[in-house]
Coordinates of C-alpha atoms in Angstrom, one line a residue:
Chain A
M1 CA -43.7 10.1 14.2
S2 CA -40.5 8.9 15.8
E3 CA -38.6 9.7 18.8
I4 CA -35.4 8.3 16.5
L5 CA -34.5 11.1 13.4
A6 CA -31.6 9.6 11.0
I7 CA -30.3 12.9 9.4
G8 CA -27.4 12.2 6.1
S9 CA -27.4 9.0 4.1
Y10 CA -27.1 6.0 5.3
T11 CA -26.1 2.1 3.7
E12 CA -28.5 -0.2 2.9
T13 CA -27.8 -2.4 5.2
D14 CA -27.4 0.6 8.7
M15 CA -31.3 1.4 6.9
E16 CA -33.0 -1.0 7.6
G17 CA -31.2 -1.3 11.2
L18 CA -32.6 2.0 11.8
R19 CA -36.0 1.0 10.6
E20 CA -35.9 -1.8 12.9
M21 CA -35.7 0.7 15.4
G22 CA -38.6 3.2 14.2
A23 CA -36.3 6.1 13.0
R24 CA -37.5 8.2 10.7
V25 CA -34.8 8.8 8.1
V26 CA -33.8 12.4 5.9
E27 CA -31.3 13.4 4.1
S28 CA -30.0 16.3 5.8
L29 CA -30.3 19.6 7.9
D30 CA -32.2 21.2 6.0
A31 CA -34.9 18.5 5.9
M32 CA -34.7 18.0 9.5
R33 CA -35.8 21.8 9.1
G34 CA -38.9 22.0 7.1
L35 CA -40.4 18.8 9.4
P36 CA -43.3 19.5 11.2
E37 CA -43.0 21.2 14.3
A38 CA -45.5 18.3 16.1
E39 CA -43.0 15.7 14.8
R40 CA -40.2 17.4 15.4
A41 CA -40.3 17.9 18.9
E42 CA -40.7 13.6 19.5
V43 CA -37.5 13.7 18.1
R44 CA -35.4 12.4 21.6
A45 CA -32.7 11.2 19.6
V46 CA -30.7 11.9 16.6
A47 CA -28.1 9.6 14.9
Y48 CA -26.4 12.1 12.8
K49 CA -24.1 11.3 8.9
G50 CA -23.6 14.4 8.0
H51 CA -20.3 17.7 8.3
H52 CA -22.5 21.2 8.2
D53 CA -22.7 22.5 11.8
F54 CA -25.2 20.9 14.1
G55 CA -24.4 23.2 16.2
A56 CA -27.7 25.1 19.0
D57 CA -30.0 26.4 16.0
E58 CA -30.0 23.1 14.6
M59 CA -31.3 21.7 18.5
A60 CA -33.2 24.2 19.4
L61 CA -35.4 23.2 16.9
L62 CA -35.4 19.6 18.3
P63 CA -36.4 20.6 22.0
G64 CA -37.3 16.8 23.6
L65 CA -33.0 16.1 22.3
G66 CA -31.4 13.7 24.6
V67 CA -28.3 12.5 22.2
I68 CA -26.4 12.8 19.4
A69 CA -25.2 9.1 18.1
N70 CA -22.3 11.0 15.7
Y71 CA -21.8 8.4 12.7
G72 CA -17.6 8.8 11.9
V73 CA -15.4 8.6 14.9
G74 CA -14.8 12.3 13.6
Y75 CA -17.5 15.5 16.0
D76 CA -15.8 18.1 14.3
A77 CA -19.8 19.3 12.8
I78 CA -21.9 18.5 16.9
R79 CA -20.9 21.6 18.9
I80 CA -19.8 20.7 21.5
D81 CA -20.4 23.1 23.7
A82 CA -24.3 23.9 23.2
A83 CA -24.8 20.2 23.8
D84 CA -23.1 21.0 27.0
A85 CA -25.8 23.8 27.0
A86 CA -28.4 21.8 25.8
G87 CA -28.2 19.6 28.3
V88 CA -27.5 16.9 24.4
R89 CA -25.1 14.4 24.9
V90 CA -22.7 13.2 21.8
T91 CA -21.5 9.9 21.0
N92 CA -19.4 9.0 18.4
T93 CA -17.7 5.8 16.7
P94 CA -14.2 5.9 17.4
D95 CA -12.3 2.2 16.4
V96 CA -13.8 0.7 15.0
L97 CA -12.6 2.3 11.6
N98 CA -9.4 2.0 12.8
D99 CA -8.1 -0.5 11.4
D100 CA -9.1 0.6 7.3
V101 CA -7.6 3.9 8.2
A102 CA -4.2 3.4 9.5
D103 CA -4.5 0.0 6.4
L104 CA -4.6 3.3 3.8
A105 CA -2.9 5.9 5.2
V106 CA 0.2 2.8 5.0
A107 CA -1.1 2.4 1.4
M108 CA -1.1 6.5 0.7
L109 CA 2.9 6.2 1.4
L110 CA 3.5 2.8 0.0
M111 CA 2.1 3.5 -4.0
Q112 CA 4.2 7.2 -3.1
Q113 CA 7.0 6.3 -2.8
R114 CA 7.5 3.8 -4.9
R115 CA 5.3 5.3 -7.8
M116 CA 2.0 3.2 -8.5
L117 CA -0.1 5.3 -9.8
A118 CA 2.4 5.8 -12.8
G119 CA 3.3 2.4 -12.4
D120 CA -0.3 0.3 -13.3
A121 CA -0.5 3.4 -15.9
H122 CA 3.4 2.1 -18.1
V123 CA 1.6 -1.6 -18.1
R124 CA -1.9 -0.3 -18.9
S125 CA -0.5 2.3 -22.1
G126 CA 1.0 -0.1 -23.3
A127 CA 4.7 1.6 -22.5
W128 CA 6.4 -1.0 -21.0
A129 CA 5.5 -3.4 -23.7
G130 CA 7.2 -1.4 -25.8
G131 CA 10.4 -1.3 -24.5
E132 CA 9.7 2.5 -22.4
S133 CA 11.3 1.6 -19.0
F134 CA 9.8 2.6 -15.7
P135 CA 12.3 5.3 -13.7
L136 CA 13.6 4.2 -10.5
N137 CA 11.7 5.0 -7.2
R138 CA 12.3 4.9 -2.7
K139 CA 12.5 3.2 -0.6
V140 CA 10.2 2.9 2.1
S141 CA 11.5 0.5 4.6
G142 CA 14.1 1.3 7.2
R143 CA 13.3 5.1 6.5
R144 CA 11.7 7.1 9.7
A145 CA 8.1 8.5 9.8
G146 CA 6.1 11.0 11.9
I147 CA 2.8 10.3 13.8
M148 CA 1.3 13.4 13.7
G149 CA -0.6 13.2 15.9
L150 CA -0.5 9.5 18.4
G151 CA -3.9 9.0 19.0
R152 CA -4.9 5.5 19.0
I153 CA -5.0 6.1 14.9
G154 CA -1.7 7.5 15.0
R155 CA -0.7 4.2 17.2
D156 CA -2.4 1.2 14.1
I157 CA -0.4 3.6 11.7
A158 CA 2.7 4.1 14.1
D159 CA 2.5 0.0 14.0
R160 CA 1.9 -1.2 10.4
L161 CA 5.0 1.5 9.7
A162 CA 7.0 0.0 12.4
A163 CA 7.1 -3.5 10.9
F164 CA 8.1 -2.1 7.5
K165 CA 11.3 -1.4 10.1
M166 CA 11.0 2.0 10.4
E167 CA 12.8 4.7 12.9
M168 CA 9.5 5.9 13.8
H169 CA 8.9 9.3 14.8
Y170 CA 5.7 11.5 17.2
H171 CA 4.4 14.5 18.6
A172 CA 1.3 14.6 20.7
R173 CA 0.3 16.9 23.7
S174 CA 1.9 14.6 25.9
E175 CA 4.7 12.5 25.6
K176 CA 3.5 8.7 25.3
E177 CA 4.7 4.7 26.4
T178 CA 5.5 3.5 23.5
P179 CA 8.2 1.3 22.5
G180 CA 10.9 3.0 21.9
W181 CA 9.8 6.0 19.6
T182 CA 11.6 9.5 19.6
Y183 CA 9.0 12.6 20.9
H184 CA 9.1 15.6 19.2
A185 CA 7.6 18.5 21.5
D186 CA 7.0 20.6 18.7
P187 CA 5.6 19.6 15.2
V188 CA 7.9 21.3 13.2
S189 CA 10.9 19.7 14.3
L190 CA 9.3 16.5 13.9
A191 CA 9.5 16.7 10.6
R192 CA 12.7 17.8 10.6
E193 CA 13.6 14.3 11.6
V194 CA 11.3 13.0 9.7
D195 CA 11.2 11.5 5.8
Y196 CA 6.9 10.8 6.2
L197 CA 4.6 12.3 8.0
V198 CA 1.4 11.0 8.4
V199 CA -0.9 13.3 10.2
A200 CA -3.6 12.0 12.5
L201 CA -4.6 14.9 14.4
V202 CA -8.3 15.1 15.3
G203 CA -9.8 17.3 13.6
G204 CA -12.1 21.2 15.7
P205 CA -10.8 24.8 15.9
E206 CA -7.8 23.0 18.1
T207 CA -6.1 21.8 15.0
E208 CA -6.5 24.0 12.5
N209 CA -3.3 24.7 10.2
Y210 CA -1.9 23.0 12.7
V211 CA 0.2 21.5 9.4
S212 CA 1.8 24.7 9.2
K213 CA 3.9 26.0 6.1
E214 CA 6.0 25.8 8.8
V215 CA 6.1 22.5 9.3
I216 CA 5.5 21.1 5.3
E217 CA 8.6 23.4 5.0
A218 CA 10.6 21.2 6.9
L219 CA 9.6 18.7 5.3
G220 CA 11.6 19.5 2.1
P221 CA 11.7 18.6 -1.2
E222 CA 12.3 14.8 -0.1
G223 CA 9.8 14.5 2.8
V224 CA 6.4 13.1 2.0
L225 CA 2.9 14.0 3.7
I226 CA -0.1 12.1 3.8
N227 CA -3.0 13.5 6.0
I228 CA -6.3 11.1 7.1
S229 CA -7.0 13.0 9.4
R230 CA -9.3 16.3 8.8
G231 CA -8.4 18.6 5.3
S232 CA -8.3 21.6 8.4
T233 CA -5.4 20.5 9.9
V234 CA -2.9 21.1 7.3
D235 CA -2.9 24.7 6.0
E236 CA -3.4 23.4 2.0
A237 CA -3.3 26.8 0.0
A238 CA 0.5 26.0 1.4
L239 CA 1.1 22.5 1.0
L240 CA 0.0 23.0 -2.6
D241 CA 2.7 25.7 -3.1
A242 CA 5.1 24.3 -1.8
L243 CA 4.5 20.8 -3.7
E244 CA 3.7 23.0 -7.2
A245 CA 7.2 25.0 -6.6
G246 CA 8.7 20.8 -5.5
R247 CA 9.6 22.3 -1.6
L248 CA 8.3 18.8 -0.8
G249 CA 8.0 15.5 -2.5
G250 CA 5.0 14.2 -2.0
A251 CA 1.7 13.6 -0.3
G252 CA -1.1 11.1 0.2
L253 CA -4.5 12.5 0.7
D254 CA -7.5 11.6 1.8
V255 CA -9.1 14.5 2.9
F256 CA -9.6 17.6 1.9
R257 CA -10.2 21.6 3.5
D258 CA -13.0 21.6 1.3
E259 CA -14.2 18.4 0.4
P260 CA -15.5 16.8 -1.7
R261 CA -14.6 20.2 -3.5
V262 CA -10.4 19.4 -4.6
D263 CA -9.3 22.3 -5.3
P264 CA -8.1 21.3 -9.1
R265 CA -4.2 22.6 -8.4
F266 CA -4.0 18.8 -6.8
H267 CA -5.9 17.6 -10.2
A268 CA -2.1 18.1 -11.7
L269 CA 0.1 16.7 -9.9
E270 CA 1.9 13.7 -10.5
R271 CA 3.3 13.2 -6.9
V272 CA 0.3 13.2 -4.7
V273 CA -2.7 9.9 -4.6
L274 CA -5.2 11.7 -4.4
Q275 CA -8.3 9.4 -2.9
P276 CA -11.9 9.9 -1.9
H277 CA -12.1 10.3 2.1
Q278 CA -12.5 6.9 2.0
G279 CA -10.3 6.4 4.7
S280 CA -13.1 3.9 6.5
G281 CA -15.0 3.1 3.6
T282 CA -15.1 -0.5 3.9
H283 CA -18.3 -2.0 3.6
E284 CA -17.2 -4.7 7.0
T285 CA -16.8 -0.8 8.9
R286 CA -19.4 1.1 7.5
A287 CA -22.0 -1.8 9.2
A288 CA -19.8 -2.2 12.5
M289 CA -20.0 1.7 12.2
G290 CA -23.6 1.8 12.1
R291 CA -24.6 -1.0 14.6
L292 CA -22.2 1.0 17.0
Q293 CA -24.1 4.5 16.4
R294 CA -27.3 2.2 17.0
D295 CA -26.1 1.5 20.3
N296 CA -25.2 4.8 21.2
I297 CA -29.0 5.2 20.6
S298 CA -31.0 1.8 21.9
A299 CA -28.3 2.9 25.2
F300 CA -29.9 6.5 25.5
L301 CA -34.0 5.5 25.4
D302 CA -33.3 2.2 27.5
G303 CA -31.7 4.1 30.2
R304 CA -28.3 2.3 30.2
D305 CA -25.1 3.7 30.3
L306 CA -24.2 5.4 26.6
L307 CA -20.5 3.2 25.1
T308 CA -18.9 5.9 23.1
P309 CA -19.6 9.0 24.6
V310 CA -18.1 12.3 23.9
N311 CA -19.5 15.0 26.3
Chain B
M1 CA 41.0 -5.6 -23.2
S2 CA 39.6 -7.0 -19.3
E3 CA 38.9 -10.5 -17.5
I4 CA 35.5 -8.6 -16.5
L5 CA 33.3 -8.6 -18.9
A6 CA 29.7 -7.0 -18.2
I7 CA 26.1 -7.4 -19.9
G8 CA 22.8 -5.5 -19.9
S9 CA 22.2 -1.9 -19.3
Y10 CA 23.4 -1.0 -15.6
T11 CA 22.3 2.2 -14.3
E12 CA 25.4 5.4 -13.9
T13 CA 25.9 4.6 -10.5
D14 CA 26.8 0.8 -11.6
M15 CA 28.3 1.6 -14.6
E16 CA 30.2 3.5 -11.8
G17 CA 31.3 1.0 -10.7
L18 CA 32.1 -1.1 -13.4
R19 CA 34.9 1.3 -15.0
E20 CA 36.4 1.4 -11.8
M21 CA 37.3 -2.1 -12.0
G22 CA 38.0 -2.1 -15.1
A23 CA 35.1 -4.4 -16.5
R24 CA 34.3 -4.2 -20.4
V25 CA 30.9 -3.0 -20.7
V26 CA 28.3 -4.6 -22.8
E27 CA 24.6 -3.9 -23.8
S28 CA 23.4 -7.9 -24.3
L29 CA 24.6 -11.5 -25.2
D30 CA 24.2 -10.5 -29.2
A31 CA 26.5 -7.9 -28.3
M32 CA 29.0 -10.9 -26.1
R33 CA 28.3 -12.7 -28.7
G34 CA 30.2 -10.6 -31.2
L35 CA 33.3 -9.8 -30.0
P36 CA 36.4 -10.9 -31.1
E37 CA 37.5 -13.7 -30.4
A38 CA 40.5 -13.3 -28.7
E39 CA 38.4 -10.3 -25.6
R40 CA 35.5 -13.6 -25.3
A41 CA 39.2 -15.9 -24.5
E42 CA 40.1 -13.0 -22.2
V43 CA 37.2 -13.2 -19.4
R44 CA 37.3 -14.6 -16.9
A45 CA 33.9 -13.0 -14.7
V46 CA 30.4 -12.0 -15.8
A47 CA 28.2 -9.6 -14.5
Y48 CA 25.2 -10.5 -16.2
K49 CA 21.8 -8.6 -16.0
G50 CA 18.7 -9.7 -18.6
H51 CA 16.5 -12.2 -19.7
H52 CA 17.7 -14.0 -22.0
D53 CA 18.8 -18.0 -21.8
F54 CA 23.0 -18.0 -20.4
G55 CA 23.9 -21.6 -21.1
A56 CA 25.9 -23.5 -22.9
D57 CA 26.4 -22.0 -25.5
E58 CA 27.3 -18.9 -24.7
M59 CA 29.6 -20.7 -21.5
A60 CA 31.1 -21.9 -24.5
L61 CA 32.3 -18.9 -26.0
L62 CA 33.7 -17.4 -23.6
P63 CA 36.7 -20.7 -22.4
G64 CA 37.7 -18.7 -19.6
L65 CA 35.2 -18.5 -17.6
G66 CA 34.8 -18.9 -13.9
V67 CA 31.8 -16.9 -12.4
I68 CA 29.1 -15.8 -14.0
A69 CA 27.9 -12.9 -11.1
N70 CA 23.3 -12.6 -11.6
Y71 CA 21.6 -9.5 -10.7
G72 CA 18.8 -10.2 -9.5
V73 CA 17.7 -12.6 -6.9
G74 CA 16.7 -14.4 -9.6
Y75 CA 18.9 -16.3 -11.3
D76 CA 16.1 -18.5 -13.7
A77 CA 17.8 -17.5 -16.8
I78 CA 21.2 -18.3 -16.0
R79 CA 21.9 -22.6 -17.0
I80 CA 23.2 -24.0 -13.3
D81 CA 23.5 -27.3 -15.2
A82 CA 25.4 -26.5 -17.8
A83 CA 27.6 -23.7 -15.4
D84 CA 28.4 -26.7 -13.5
A85 CA 29.5 -29.0 -16.6
A86 CA 32.0 -25.9 -17.3
G87 CA 33.2 -25.4 -14.4
V88 CA 31.5 -22.0 -13.9
R89 CA 30.3 -20.3 -10.5
V90 CA 27.6 -19.0 -10.8
T91 CA 26.3 -15.9 -7.7
N92 CA 23.3 -14.1 -7.2
T93 CA 21.8 -11.0 -5.0
P94 CA 19.8 -12.5 -2.5
D95 CA 18.3 -10.6 1.1
V96 CA 18.6 -7.0 -0.1
L97 CA 16.0 -6.7 -2.3
N98 CA 13.8 -8.1 0.0
D99 CA 12.0 -5.8 1.6
D100 CA 11.2 -3.8 -1.9
V101 CA 9.6 -6.9 -3.1
A102 CA 7.7 -7.1 0.0
D103 CA 6.5 -3.9 0.5
L104 CA 5.3 -3.8 -3.4
A105 CA 3.3 -7.3 -2.8
V106 CA 2.0 -5.2 0.7
A107 CA 0.7 -2.3 -1.2
M108 CA -0.8 -3.9 -3.9
L109 CA -3.0 -5.5 -2.3
L110 CA -4.0 -2.0 0.0
M111 CA -4.6 -0.4 -3.3
Q112 CA -6.6 -3.2 -5.1
Q113 CA -8.7 -4.4 -3.0
R114 CA -9.2 -0.4 -1.8
R115 CA -9.8 0.3 -5.1
M116 CA -7.1 3.1 -5.2
L117 CA -6.5 4.0 -9.0
A118 CA -10.1 3.9 -8.3
G119 CA -10.4 6.3 -5.9
D120 CA -7.7 8.8 -7.5
A121 CA -9.2 9.2 -10.8
H122 CA -12.0 9.7 -8.5
V123 CA -10.8 12.4 -7.9
R124 CA -8.6 13.8 -10.8
S125 CA -10.9 14.3 -12.6
G126 CA -13.4 16.4 -9.9
A127 CA -16.2 12.7 -10.5
W128 CA -16.7 13.3 -6.2
A129 CA -16.6 16.9 -6.3
G130 CA -19.3 16.2 -8.8
G131 CA -21.4 15.0 -6.5
E132 CA -20.6 11.5 -7.3
S133 CA -20.3 8.9 -4.2
F134 CA -17.3 6.2 -4.4
P135 CA -17.8 2.7 -3.4
L136 CA -17.2 0.7 -0.1
N137 CA -14.8 -1.9 -0.9
R138 CA -12.8 -4.6 1.2
K139 CA -11.2 -4.4 4.8
V140 CA -8.1 -5.6 4.6
S141 CA -7.2 -6.0 8.5
G142 CA -7.3 -9.6 10.2
R143 CA -8.3 -11.5 6.7
R144 CA -7.1 -14.0 5.9
A145 CA -3.4 -14.6 3.7
G146 CA -1.6 -17.3 2.1
I147 CA 1.8 -16.7 1.7
M148 CA 3.0 -19.5 -1.7
G149 CA 6.8 -20.3 -1.2
L150 CA 8.6 -18.9 2.5
G151 CA 11.8 -18.1 1.2
R152 CA 13.2 -15.0 2.6
I153 CA 11.2 -12.2 0.4
G154 CA 8.2 -15.3 1.3
R155 CA 8.5 -14.2 5.0
D156 CA 9.7 -10.8 4.5
I157 CA 6.6 -10.7 2.8
A158 CA 4.4 -12.6 6.0
D159 CA 5.7 -10.1 8.9
R160 CA 4.2 -7.1 7.1
L161 CA 1.0 -8.9 6.7
A162 CA 1.0 -9.9 10.0
A163 CA 1.1 -6.5 11.1
F164 CA -2.3 -5.4 9.0
K165 CA -3.3 -7.9 12.3
M166 CA -4.2 -11.0 8.9
E167 CA -4.3 -14.5 10.6
M168 CA -1.0 -16.0 8.6
H169 CA -1.0 -19.2 6.1
Y170 CA 1.8 -21.1 4.1
H171 CA 2.7 -23.5 1.1
A172 CA 6.5 -24.5 1.4
R173 CA 8.7 -28.2 0.1
S174 CA 8.2 -28.2 4.1
E175 CA 7.1 -26.9 6.9
K176 CA 8.9 -24.4 9.1
E177 CA 9.2 -22.8 12.0
T178 CA 6.9 -19.4 12.2
P179 CA 5.4 -17.6 15.2
G180 CA 2.2 -19.8 14.7
W181 CA 1.3 -20.0 11.2
T182 CA -0.9 -22.0 9.8
Y183 CA 1.7 -24.8 7.4
H184 CA -0.7 -26.6 4.1
A185 CA 1.2 -28.9 2.4
D186 CA -0.9 -28.9 -0.7
P187 CA -1.2 -25.6 -2.7
V188 CA -4.9 -26.3 -3.4
S189 CA -5.6 -26.1 0.2
L190 CA -4.0 -22.4 1.3
A191 CA -5.6 -21.3 -1.5
R192 CA -8.8 -22.4 0.0
E193 CA -8.1 -21.7 3.0
V194 CA -7.5 -17.6 2.7
D195 CA -8.5 -13.7 1.0
Y196 CA -5.3 -13.5 -0.1
L197 CA -2.7 -15.5 -2.0
V198 CA 1.1 -12.8 -2.4
V199 CA 3.3 -16.0 -4.6
A200 CA 7.0 -15.4 -4.1
L201 CA 8.7 -18.9 -5.1
V202 CA 11.6 -18.8 -6.7
G203 CA 11.3 -19.8 -10.5
G204 CA 12.1 -21.6 -13.2
P205 CA 10.9 -25.7 -14.2
E206 CA 10.2 -27.0 -11.1
T207 CA 7.5 -24.2 -10.1
E208 CA 5.9 -23.0 -14.3
N209 CA 2.5 -22.6 -13.4
Y210 CA 3.3 -24.1 -10.4
V211 CA 0.2 -21.6 -9.7
S212 CA -2.4 -23.5 -11.4
K213 CA -6.4 -23.2 -12.7
E214 CA -7.6 -25.8 -9.9
V215 CA -5.5 -22.3 -7.1
I216 CA -7.0 -20.2 -9.1
E217 CA -10.8 -21.4 -8.6
A218 CA -10.3 -22.9 -5.2
L219 CA -9.3 -18.5 -3.8
G220 CA -11.4 -17.7 -5.5
P221 CA -14.1 -14.8 -6.8
E222 CA -13.3 -12.7 -3.5
G223 CA -9.7 -14.4 -3.6
V224 CA -6.8 -12.1 -4.7
L225 CA -4.2 -13.7 -6.4
I226 CA -0.6 -11.1 -5.7
N227 CA 2.4 -11.8 -7.5
I228 CA 5.9 -10.2 -6.9
S229 CA 8.1 -13.6 -7.9
R230 CA 8.5 -14.7 -11.7
G231 CA 4.7 -14.3 -14.7
S232 CA 5.7 -18.9 -14.6
T233 CA 4.9 -19.9 -11.9
V234 CA 1.4 -19.2 -12.8
D235 CA -1.0 -20.0 -15.3
E236 CA -1.7 -17.1 -16.7
A237 CA -4.0 -18.3 -19.4
A238 CA -6.1 -19.5 -16.3
L239 CA -5.5 -15.5 -14.5
L240 CA -6.8 -14.1 -16.9
D241 CA -10.0 -16.5 -18.4
A242 CA -11.4 -16.7 -14.3
L243 CA -10.2 -12.6 -13.5
E244 CA -12.8 -12.4 -16.5
A245 CA -14.9 -14.0 -15.3
G246 CA -15.4 -12.8 -12.4
R247 CA -14.5 -16.3 -10.6
L248 CA -11.2 -14.7 -9.1
G249 CA -12.2 -11.3 -7.4
G250 CA -8.4 -9.4 -8.4
A251 CA -5.3 -10.0 -8.3
G252 CA -2.1 -8.0 -7.9
L253 CA 1.0 -8.3 -10.5
D254 CA 4.1 -7.1 -11.0
V255 CA 5.5 -9.4 -13.4
F256 CA 4.1 -11.5 -16.2
R257 CA 4.5 -14.6 -18.7
D258 CA 5.9 -12.4 -22.1
E259 CA 7.6 -9.4 -20.0
P260 CA 7.1 -6.3 -21.0
R261 CA 5.2 -8.1 -23.8
V262 CA 1.6 -8.4 -21.1
D263 CA -0.8 -9.4 -22.5
P264 CA -3.6 -6.2 -23.7
R265 CA -6.4 -8.5 -22.1
F266 CA -4.6 -7.6 -19.3
H267 CA -5.2 -3.6 -19.5
A268 CA -9.3 -3.9 -19.8
L269 CA -9.6 -5.9 -15.8
E270 CA -10.7 -3.3 -13.5
R271 CA -10.3 -4.4 -10.5
V272 CA -5.8 -5.6 -11.3
V273 CA -3.2 -3.3 -10.5
L274 CA -0.7 -3.4 -12.3
Q275 CA 3.4 -2.9 -12.2
P276 CA 6.3 -2.5 -14.8
H277 CA 7.9 -5.5 -12.5
Q278 CA 9.9 -2.5 -10.4
G279 CA 10.1 -5.6 -7.2
S280 CA 13.1 -3.9 -6.5
G281 CA 12.8 -0.6 -8.6
T282 CA 14.0 2.0 -6.4
H283 CA 17.6 3.6 -5.8
E284 CA 18.9 2.4 -2.9
T285 CA 18.0 -1.5 -3.7
R286 CA 19.3 -0.6 -7.2
A287 CA 22.1 0.7 -5.9
A288 CA 22.9 -2.5 -3.4
M289 CA 22.5 -5.2 -5.6
G290 CA 24.6 -4.0 -7.7
R291 CA 27.4 -3.5 -5.7
L292 CA 27.6 -6.8 -4.0
Q293 CA 27.4 -8.4 -7.4
R294 CA 30.8 -6.6 -8.1
D295 CA 31.4 -8.3 -4.8
N296 CA 31.0 -11.6 -6.0
I297 CA 33.9 -11.1 -8.8
S298 CA 36.3 -9.3 -7.1
A299 CA 35.6 -12.4 -4.3
F300 CA 36.1 -14.9 -7.4
L301 CA 39.1 -12.6 -8.8
D302 CA 40.7 -12.4 -5.4
G303 CA 40.5 -15.7 -4.9
R304 CA 38.3 -15.2 -1.7
D305 CA 35.9 -17.7 -1.1
L306 CA 32.1 -16.2 -2.9
L307 CA 29.7 -14.3 -0.6
T308 CA 26.5 -15.5 -2.4
P309 CA 27.3 -18.6 -4.5
V310 CA 24.1 -20.4 -5.9
N311 CA 26.0 -23.9 -7.3

């Protein structure tokens, strides 16, 4: 019996932190649904780590619920309108993962352009030792980069790319104060002006397929799309078609529409770097995310201000 | 018959430039040795692209030689003392490749720490789709980086790593003016103080095995060695031993002792990123290197100052 219920698969470090708070931990929303009514009634705070919808039905099963502390910056699995209606506060874990996600975005871009997966295989296979030369590829520094969504992660990506002497462009809802970066009100115009397009949008219904067929085609046969946001932000069917037909130069993808069930058409693509949604997947950052999730719960239970509220 | 002799394997673009100058092109030093004496006697300028020793014997075969224009910033294949003795000027192609080499160094570091080769394989193999989780790895931003050799390439690497919010350390023959980076007079002390050690030394006998067993052990089981300079700068036997025994955390290597014949012990190492000496391997940079090589020859033949002389 506990007023804190943690839902999801947590690391050893996080399990220890949760146990210290006296939390009960279950693996999934289904497991939560299977708890006896009396136990569900005790729950005042949920630590949530998952991608399945946490909506009105789930909240109704926890009548004493006051806060859902999401593990992750993207909280698109939690229905904010339902939370508002039920008087439930929602928190997330912003900022602590920005560095890692930005690092991965830059790394995927460099790997894609310098063909480093193929380079490693060229050495390991013995092809290089056997006298086969490795093809030339494309220079990265000094090119034109576009950031789609200039929030905190987008800005951390842009700051890194600027150190590679790139000409910076961006699209966002409104023009921001930047060190001379070029604003594009229209996402297609952004894609047309750059060599690399890095998607750093928030997830959710408003950005569904925001990187449309038109954006992808505007990026063009020499262009590279990097996505570290959510699979939902990109029209994945259009992306696959364009990559297969050579109408898009390449991609670096950490997120997918139906992940982890990645469309097998991706497996055969050579000019693409694929990663298993590991943007924030470092020991350091996951520990910081867990701490922030628990600190939000403690703040709520102690009646203090939430650290990183969403609603 | 030509006063310009190009030795090596050139791209289409370079071949065109060389033909326009009226250069004769041969594949190798051996092919040069096989030319008739009368043709060798005509040669006043050599465009050299190779890693075999160009020494006193080769120069003696070209009695009219006035300049060797090396393709590449590293000219350790050309014996400068022999050139001095023969009154032969030597040029190289510095600076135009700095960006590419620095890009590759940063990319190898990110790939190694974020285990991105394994990440790509985890997606492509279907392991992720099958429910296997990908292990957490280490955060890169904010760590301590050391540059071994703070020449122009070393500085370009440092400038990029600084954008990843790293604490910067370096070792060089003398302390330099830097934005607050920490100088280490001793290479072992540098290795002990950092998480990542990036080797950007010049090649040649003076830096042979400069990254010694002691340096490698000081870097330690969590440390990562990146080498984009020359295979000769690292004690490769000590490096392999340390990697196999886990006394060094990992490596990113674009250069090898006996390249392209990479020691097969490297092939089995998982915590290592291997690249086929492609630091400057982009269309843009190789074209710029070829132009600079030819411009040095034109300057010599026209009696103008050499653009990038070495001696």
